[in-house]
mmCIF file of C-alpha atoms in Angstrom:
data_model
loop_
_atom_site.group_PDB
_atom_site.id
_atom_site.type_symbol
_atom_site.label_atom_id
_atom_site.label_comp_id
_atom_site.label_asym_id
_atom_site.label_seq_id
_atom_site.Cartn_x
_atom_site.Cartn_y
_atom_site.Cartn_z
ATOM 1 C CA MET A 1 27.797 82.437 209.508
ATOM 2 C CA ASN A 2 24.129 83.378 210.173
ATOM 3 C CA GLU A 3 23.326 85.529 213.193
ATOM 4 C CA PHE A 4 21.134 83.902 216.026
ATOM 5 C CA SER A 5 18.475 85.089 218.001
ATOM 6 C CA TYR A 6 17.369 82.900 221.189
ATOM 7 C CA ASP A 7 15.006 82.583 223.883
ATOM 8 C CA THR A 8 15.621 81.689 227.597
ATOM 9 C CA ILE A 9 13.826 79.212 229.950
ATOM 10 C CA ARG A 10 14.292 78.938 233.509
ATOM 11 C CA LYS A 11 14.695 75.425 234.784
ATOM 12 C CA ASP A 12 15.798 74.079 238.497
ATOM 13 C CA LEU A 13 19.258 72.394 238.275
ATOM 14 C CA PRO A 14 20.150 69.705 240.835
ATOM 15 C CA VAL A 15 23.235 69.780 242.960
ATOM 16 C CA PHE A 16 23.495 66.409 244.192
ATOM 17 C CA ARG A 17 25.397 65.676 247.576
ATOM 18 C CA THR A 18 26.406 62.735 249.496
ATOM 19 C CA ILE A 19 28.939 61.932 252.339
ATOM 20 C CA LEU A 20 30.910 58.760 251.333
ATOM 21 C CA SER A 21 30.517 56.360 254.051
ATOM 22 C CA ASP A 22 33.887 55.124 254.150
ATOM 23 C CA LYS A 23 35.539 58.690 253.948
ATOM 24 C CA ASP A 24 37.308 57.834 257.205
ATOM 25 C CA GLU A 25 39.216 55.129 255.081
ATOM 26 C CA VAL A 26 39.478 56.756 251.803
ATOM 27 C CA ASN A 27 40.507 60.162 252.973
ATOM 28 C CA PRO A 28 43.726 59.733 254.473
ATOM 29 C CA HIS A 29 44.794 57.762 251.248
ATOM 30 C CA LEU A 30 43.726 60.526 249.115
ATOM 31 C CA LYS A 31 45.390 63.213 251.277
ATOM 32 C CA SER A 32 48.797 61.414 250.930
ATOM 33 C CA LEU A 33 48.631 60.977 247.257
ATOM 34 C CA ILE A 34 47.613 64.821 247.036
ATOM 35 C CA LEU A 35 50.512 65.980 249.216
ATOM 36 C CA SER A 36 52.757 63.461 247.384
ATOM 37 C CA TYR A 37 51.644 64.895 243.778
ATOM 38 C CA ARG A 38 52.141 68.346 245.045
ATOM 39 C CA LYS A 39 55.581 67.672 246.431
ATOM 40 C CA GLU A 40 56.532 66.350 243.011
ATOM 41 C CA HIS A 41 54.798 69.367 241.207
ATOM 42 C CA PRO A 42 54.885 72.411 243.593
ATOM 43 C CA GLU A 43 54.340 74.806 240.949
ATOM 44 C CA GLY A 44 50.687 74.489 240.302
ATOM 45 C CA TYR A 45 48.646 76.041 237.652
ATOM 46 C CA ASP A 46 47.111 79.539 237.154
ATOM 47 C CA THR A 47 43.223 79.330 236.866
ATOM 48 C CA ASN A 48 40.220 80.721 238.228
ATOM 49 C CA VAL A 49 41.275 79.192 241.222
ATOM 50 C CA ARG A 50 43.467 81.273 243.382
ATOM 51 C CA ALA A 51 45.055 78.420 245.243
ATOM 52 C CA TRP A 52 47.679 75.717 244.572
ATOM 53 C CA ARG A 53 46.009 73.456 241.615
ATOM 54 C CA SER A 54 47.480 70.509 239.878
ATOM 55 C CA ALA A 55 47.196 70.015 235.890
ATOM 56 C CA HIS A 56 43.571 69.254 234.520
ATOM 57 C CA ASP A 57 44.758 65.936 233.470
ATOM 58 C CA SER A 58 46.149 64.808 236.913
ATOM 59 C CA HIS A 59 44.540 61.413 236.412
ATOM 60 C CA VAL A 60 46.301 60.602 233.324
ATOM 61 C CA ARG A 61 49.672 61.878 234.727
ATOM 62 C CA ASP A 62 49.327 59.612 237.841
ATOM 63 C CA ASN A 63 47.322 56.584 237.657
ATOM 64 C CA LYS A 64 47.011 56.098 241.537
ATOM 65 C CA PHE A 65 43.889 58.159 241.532
ATOM 66 C CA SER A 66 42.149 55.761 239.159
ATOM 67 C CA PHE A 67 40.265 53.860 242.048
ATOM 68 C CA PHE A 68 38.737 57.167 242.949
ATOM 69 C CA VAL A 69 37.815 58.379 239.278
ATOM 70 C CA LYS A 70 35.987 54.965 238.757
ATOM 71 C CA ARG A 71 34.022 55.270 241.843
ATOM 72 C CA ILE A 72 32.813 58.953 241.053
ATOM 73 C CA GLU A 73 32.296 57.769 237.315
ATOM 74 C CA SER A 74 29.794 55.059 238.808
ATOM 75 C CA ALA A 75 28.369 57.784 241.035
ATOM 76 C CA CYS A 76 27.602 60.067 237.922
ATOM 77 C CA ASN A 77 26.214 56.750 236.042
ATOM 78 C CA PHE A 78 24.095 56.117 238.983
ATOM 79 C CA ILE A 79 22.610 59.500 239.152
ATOM 80 C CA CYS A 80 21.339 59.502 235.482
ATOM 81 C CA ARG A 81 19.917 55.955 235.757
ATOM 82 C CA GLU A 82 18.092 56.955 239.307
ATOM 83 C CA HIS A 83 17.083 60.466 238.800
ATOM 84 C CA PHE A 84 16.859 60.905 234.950
ATOM 85 C CA GLY A 85 15.933 56.991 233.847
ATOM 86 C CA ASP A 86 18.970 57.549 231.387
ATOM 87 C CA VAL A 87 21.264 54.678 230.828
ATOM 88 C CA SER A 88 24.033 57.042 229.455
ATOM 89 C CA PHE A 89 27.661 56.464 230.456
ATOM 90 C CA PHE A 90 30.129 59.109 231.381
ATOM 91 C CA LYS A 91 33.870 59.207 231.608
ATOM 92 C CA CYS A 92 36.238 61.633 233.665
ATOM 93 C CA SER A 93 37.864 64.022 230.734
ATOM 94 C CA ASN A 94 39.467 66.058 233.756
ATOM 95 C CA MET A 95 40.454 65.716 237.440
ATOM 96 C CA TRP A 96 42.482 67.991 239.609
ATOM 97 C CA MET A 97 43.508 68.684 242.988
ATOM 98 C CA MET A 98 43.220 71.880 245.157
ATOM 99 C CA GLN A 99 45.013 73.029 248.326
ATOM 100 C CA TYR A 100 43.115 76.301 249.783
ATOM 101 C CA GLU A 101 44.726 78.423 252.426
ATOM 102 C CA LYS A 102 44.010 81.504 254.162
ATOM 103 C CA ASN A 103 42.545 84.038 251.610
ATOM 104 C CA ASP A 104 42.549 81.651 248.731
ATOM 105 C CA SER A 105 39.583 81.532 246.522
ATOM 106 C CA ALA A 106 37.938 80.796 242.994
ATOM 107 C CA TYR A 107 36.436 83.404 240.699
ATOM 108 C CA PRO A 108 33.148 82.484 239.284
ATOM 109 C CA HIS A 109 33.277 80.008 236.584
ATOM 110 C CA ASP A 110 31.250 76.848 235.139
ATOM 111 C CA HIS A 111 32.616 73.687 233.195
ATOM 112 C CA PHE A 112 31.045 73.905 229.991
ATOM 113 C CA PRO A 113 31.274 71.770 227.644
ATOM 114 C CA SER A 114 31.260 68.953 230.147
ATOM 115 C CA VAL A 115 27.941 67.319 231.281
ATOM 116 C CA TRP A 116 28.942 66.594 234.798
ATOM 117 C CA SER A 117 31.209 68.390 237.496
ATOM 118 C CA CYS A 118 32.002 67.183 240.732
ATOM 119 C CA VAL A 119 33.866 68.297 243.907
ATOM 120 C CA TYR A 120 35.194 66.104 246.717
ATOM 121 C CA TYR A 121 36.244 67.324 249.895
ATOM 122 C CA VAL A 122 39.407 65.485 251.377
ATOM 123 C CA GLU A 123 40.102 67.645 254.344
ATOM 124 C CA VAL A 124 38.590 70.558 255.232
ATOM 125 C CA ASP A 125 38.681 73.193 258.519
ATOM 126 C CA ASN A 126 35.425 74.089 260.026
ATOM 127 C CA TRP A 127 35.841 77.938 259.131
ATOM 128 C CA CYS A 128 36.883 77.238 255.578
ATOM 129 C CA SER A 129 34.495 79.194 252.779
ATOM 130 C CA PRO A 130 31.355 77.576 251.310
ATOM 131 C CA ILE A 131 31.172 76.941 247.492
ATOM 132 C CA ILE A 132 28.436 79.276 245.872
ATOM 133 C CA PHE A 133 26.406 77.859 243.108
ATOM 134 C CA GLU A 134 24.547 80.661 241.001
ATOM 135 C CA LYS A 135 25.043 83.176 243.768
ATOM 136 C CA THR A 136 22.262 81.467 245.566
ATOM 137 C CA LEU A 137 23.112 78.270 246.974
ATOM 138 C CA GLU A 138 25.802 78.006 249.417
ATOM 139 C CA ILE A 139 27.254 74.635 250.814
ATOM 140 C CA ARG A 140 29.537 74.314 253.380
ATOM 141 C CA PRO A 141 32.198 71.729 252.842
ATOM 142 C CA GLN A 142 32.967 68.793 255.245
ATOM 143 C CA ASN A 143 35.340 65.944 255.171
ATOM 144 C CA GLY A 144 33.952 63.137 252.873
ATOM 145 C CA LEU A 145 31.324 65.335 251.212
ATOM 146 C CA LEU A 146 30.972 64.720 247.260
ATOM 147 C CA LEU A 147 28.847 67.097 245.271
ATOM 148 C CA ILE A 148 28.041 66.336 241.501
ATOM 149 C CA PHE A 149 26.196 69.020 239.519
ATOM 150 C CA PRO A 150 25.665 70.029 235.802
ATOM 151 C CA SER A 151 28.769 71.565 234.413
ATOM 152 C CA ILE A 152 26.625 74.557 233.415
ATOM 153 C CA ILE A 153 25.928 75.748 236.928
ATOM 154 C CA GLU A 154 28.471 78.792 237.743
ATOM 155 C CA HIS A 155 29.925 78.067 241.292
ATOM 156 C CA GLU A 156 32.820 79.918 243.125
ATOM 157 C CA VAL A 157 34.604 80.050 246.316
ATOM 158 C CA PRO A 158 34.788 83.272 248.256
ATOM 159 C CA PRO A 159 38.214 84.149 250.086
ATOM 160 C CA THR A 160 38.623 81.352 252.629
ATOM 161 C CA GLU A 161 39.695 81.709 256.556
ATOM 162 C CA GLY A 162 40.491 78.012 256.576
ATOM 163 C CA GLN A 163 42.180 75.239 254.849
ATOM 164 C CA ARG A 164 40.766 72.975 252.474
ATOM 165 C CA MET A 165 41.768 70.129 250.013
ATOM 166 C CA ALA A 166 39.687 69.010 247.282
ATOM 167 C CA ILE A 167 39.654 67.004 244.224
ATOM 168 C CA SER A 168 37.407 68.051 241.252
ATOM 169 C CA MET A 169 36.330 66.281 238.054
ATOM 170 C CA ASN A 170 34.620 66.855 234.808
ATOM 171 C CA PHE A 171 32.592 64.185 232.737
ATOM 172 C CA ARG A 172 31.778 63.983 229.357
ATOM 173 C CA GLN A 173 29.193 61.314 227.697
ATOM 174 C CA ILE A 174 30.543 58.094 225.991
#
């Protein structure tokens, strides 16, 4: 294999956010599904997330989440169309749930080679830790907050004081 040299460029990358308007109806349903899933799979998975985390293919293992996966796929497609003028379509390649408790955290990581990643906050305490992007942008979780961002952005969660229940997904272009 040939050796490669490289140059670098700086480019601002967006982190899109919205609060789902129907969070008060959606979140109790999602919370119930996550608690049921965790009851069936209490062991969790050892990853960069230092909290209970479901399998990366939870959307395949349990199709009860398909309504939500489709909704977030539509949001990714909307962002590409409205903000980038691109009519590409994206499909969920990974979905997992997390439940953080006191002192749980997530080490710095990204989701390359996916194109888009997201996190949706189902239920959070007021004093839970923020998600930190590229060590510069801190966003405080709130119930119903959806974040969608390019998968190459590094992010982390410092040890938390409060609880948080969230769903994360990665998307690939189809």
